[in-house]
Amino acid sequence: MTLMTGWRRGRAVLLGTVVAASLALTGQPATAAPYPGGEAAPDAAPAAMNTAFAKAAAAYDVPRDLLVAVGYGETHLDGHGGRPSQANGYGVMHLVSQPEHKTLERAAKLTGVPVATLKKDTVANIRGAAAVLRAEADTQGLDATGRDSLAAWYPVAAAYGAAADDRTARLYADAAYDLLNKGLRAQVAGNEQVLVKARKVTPDRGKYAKIASDFGVLSDDYPAALWVPASTSNYQAGRTSAINKVVIHVTQGSYAGSISWFQNPASQVSAHYVIRSSDGQVTQTVRDANTAWHARSANASSIGIEHEGYVADPSWFTDSMYRSSAALTRHLTSKYGIPRTRAAIVGHSEVPGNDHTDPGANWNWTYYMSLVNGGGGNPDPGGTSFPTWGTGVSIRKEATTTSAQVASLAGPTTVKVQCQKRGQLVNYQGYSNDAWSYLPAYGGYISNIFIDVSEPWLPGVPNC
């Protein structure tokens, strides 16, 4: 019989006392888990963000869950202390201030809230986004009846992203509607949880329905990738040096937002490839033969791969992303004769003359290089995907806290579980569970306490 006490508790209660998960698995002292991004938000009072979403949605007659999904797709609901994304977007709703796209300024005009406040105040930022979405709905002729239908908001969500073209706009909207269909659970400032229940939504895509989900064009350089070209103002045709390295980046923004930014002539930046967090989808924006502007001194001799997410938030670095990126890097190293070593596969921060910090401490170089060298990037190991929570969660060789640690999860992410079995009883914060899950991607086990489901045994997962 599984030894489990009080598992059906509110997750907000548990997450309100989150400590380093390694406490339960290593015996180390407990420390409070940081707010994603490393800083506490100024409005981190309990339920502050849920209240903000509810009030903004009611004030502007925008579906609350759509508002949440749009924000989560952009930032994982992390305002990053008011600092801008790579595409100059601010706050949990990523209101942008660009030469050609100004949803930040539009929000200020619609709400009467100063731009400076919209950048840093989460409540104001959410309200500003709701105002922009409603104004766009009015522009598109969405009446009161239409506003009651989640499906009808698809073209509005597509327009909100301020994309450079309709193909990229579809990426924005598809991300939001994928979240509506799958549901989401986000831990935000103050250890508050924001939830969206999964439901079946078939969007009314309107003019975007004519755009195939794969855009109808694939990359010539890497057939697994989509081809969405960057502006010719953001890279140099040809190369002055042979390709001899791969540079790993983190976008500091969303997948669609980064692709759109590379299409904006004002950005003066680009990369050869961009990889999506949720499923590892790859888009090429600059041909290998051309010089993308991504790493200063290494531009002429390197291929740049951007990974969706933010340096300080490990929740973006999913197994799907690692495996997809590793498969791409294996392809590039084979094609151009690049050694599969850390001397030739480097982070942006390691390139001489750069002042960037990506991919940062949360990027698992050991795991990534094992995939690159071991071929683990392809095929997928299989299993069922589940979200995790906690920081510093140990993955063990066997289903015990005393067996060898084979890897660790820096923070909340998604893992694939192949099977589960009874192992050593883990006691943590007054709760007990002896169920453990096997993660084939890591070759080890994780206590089910740190898999974000409401039951001690994972539904639909066989016994090992």
XYZ file of N, CA and C in Angstrom, residues 86 247-252 271 294-295 304-307 309-312 317 342 346-351 354-363 365:
111
model
N 14.237 40.641 -25.296
C 15.072 40.967 -26.444
C 14.308 41.823 -27.457
N 26.970 28.223 -31.542
C 26.776 29.081 -30.379
C 25.349 28.905 -29.851
N 25.250 28.591 -28.555
C 23.967 28.346 -27.894
C 23.486 29.640 -27.232
N 22.253 30.034 -27.561
C 21.651 31.252 -27.030
C 20.340 30.945 -26.320
N 19.877 31.889 -25.519
C 18.519 31.900 -24.977
C 17.871 33.200 -25.443
N 16.645 33.110 -25.922
C 16.028 34.241 -26.621
C 15.737 35.452 -25.746
N 15.535 35.240 -24.437
C 14.998 36.307 -23.574
C 13.692 36.825 -24.172
N 19.499 35.092 -35.729
C 20.196 33.829 -35.474
C 19.792 32.884 -36.590
N 24.570 37.490 -34.237
C 24.155 36.911 -32.961
C 25.257 36.836 -31.921
N 26.527 36.894 -32.313
C 27.600 36.635 -31.352
C 28.839 37.479 -31.596
N 24.323 30.131 -35.087
C 23.663 30.516 -33.849
C 22.323 29.830 -33.681
N 22.127 29.198 -32.510
C 20.862 28.533 -32.195
C 20.240 29.229 -30.986
N 19.070 29.823 -31.179
C 18.332 30.464 -30.096
C 17.336 29.468 -29.493
N 17.217 29.499 -28.170
C 16.289 28.633 -27.453
C 15.272 29.500 -26.721
N 12.923 31.215 -24.231
C 12.913 31.282 -22.780
C 13.705 32.444 -22.236
N 13.940 32.372 -20.929
C 14.695 33.387 -20.202
C 15.772 32.706 -19.373
N 16.934 33.319 -19.315
C 18.095 32.736 -18.647
C 17.788 32.343 -17.207
N 17.066 33.192 -16.488
C 16.853 32.979 -15.063
C 15.724 32.017 -14.739
N 13.436 25.294 -20.184
C 14.398 24.352 -20.755
C 13.878 22.923 -20.618
N 33.064 20.950 -26.008
C 32.670 22.237 -25.454
C 33.543 23.382 -25.963
N 29.580 26.212 -27.879
C 29.795 27.160 -26.787
C 28.543 27.979 -26.503
N 28.514 28.565 -25.322
C 27.455 29.495 -24.971
C 27.780 30.893 -25.460
N 26.757 31.690 -25.640
C 26.944 33.079 -26.053
C 27.911 33.799 -25.113
N 27.774 33.517 -23.814
C 28.611 34.180 -22.818
C 30.083 33.818 -22.951
N 30.384 32.721 -23.653
C 31.770 32.251 -23.768
C 32.485 32.787 -25.007
N 31.758 33.504 -25.838
C 32.370 34.050 -27.047
C 33.105 35.342 -26.698
N 31.802 39.461 -25.920
C 30.362 39.534 -25.678
C 30.070 39.893 -24.225
N 28.926 40.536 -24.001
C 28.534 40.911 -22.650
C 27.252 40.211 -22.216
N 26.851 39.155 -22.921
C 25.640 38.421 -22.587
C 25.937 37.286 -21.611
N 24.897 36.825 -20.916
C 25.069 35.756 -19.929
C 24.459 34.426 -20.371
N 23.779 34.406 -21.515
C 23.120 33.166 -21.929
C 24.138 32.131 -22.441
N 23.805 30.839 -22.270
C 22.528 30.323 -21.792
C 22.371 30.302 -20.282
N 23.393 30.638 -19.504
C 23.268 30.787 -18.066
C 23.395 29.497 -17.281
N 23.326 29.651 -15.950
C 23.569 28.530 -15.039
C 22.490 27.462 -15.100
N 21.303 27.803 -15.581
C 20.215 26.829 -15.619
C 20.265 25.919 -16.842
N 21.130 26.227 -17.776
C 21.294 25.368 -18.949
C 22.153 24.176 -18.558
N 24.536 21.797 -19.393
C 25.543 21.469 -20.412
C 25.894 19.980 -20.401
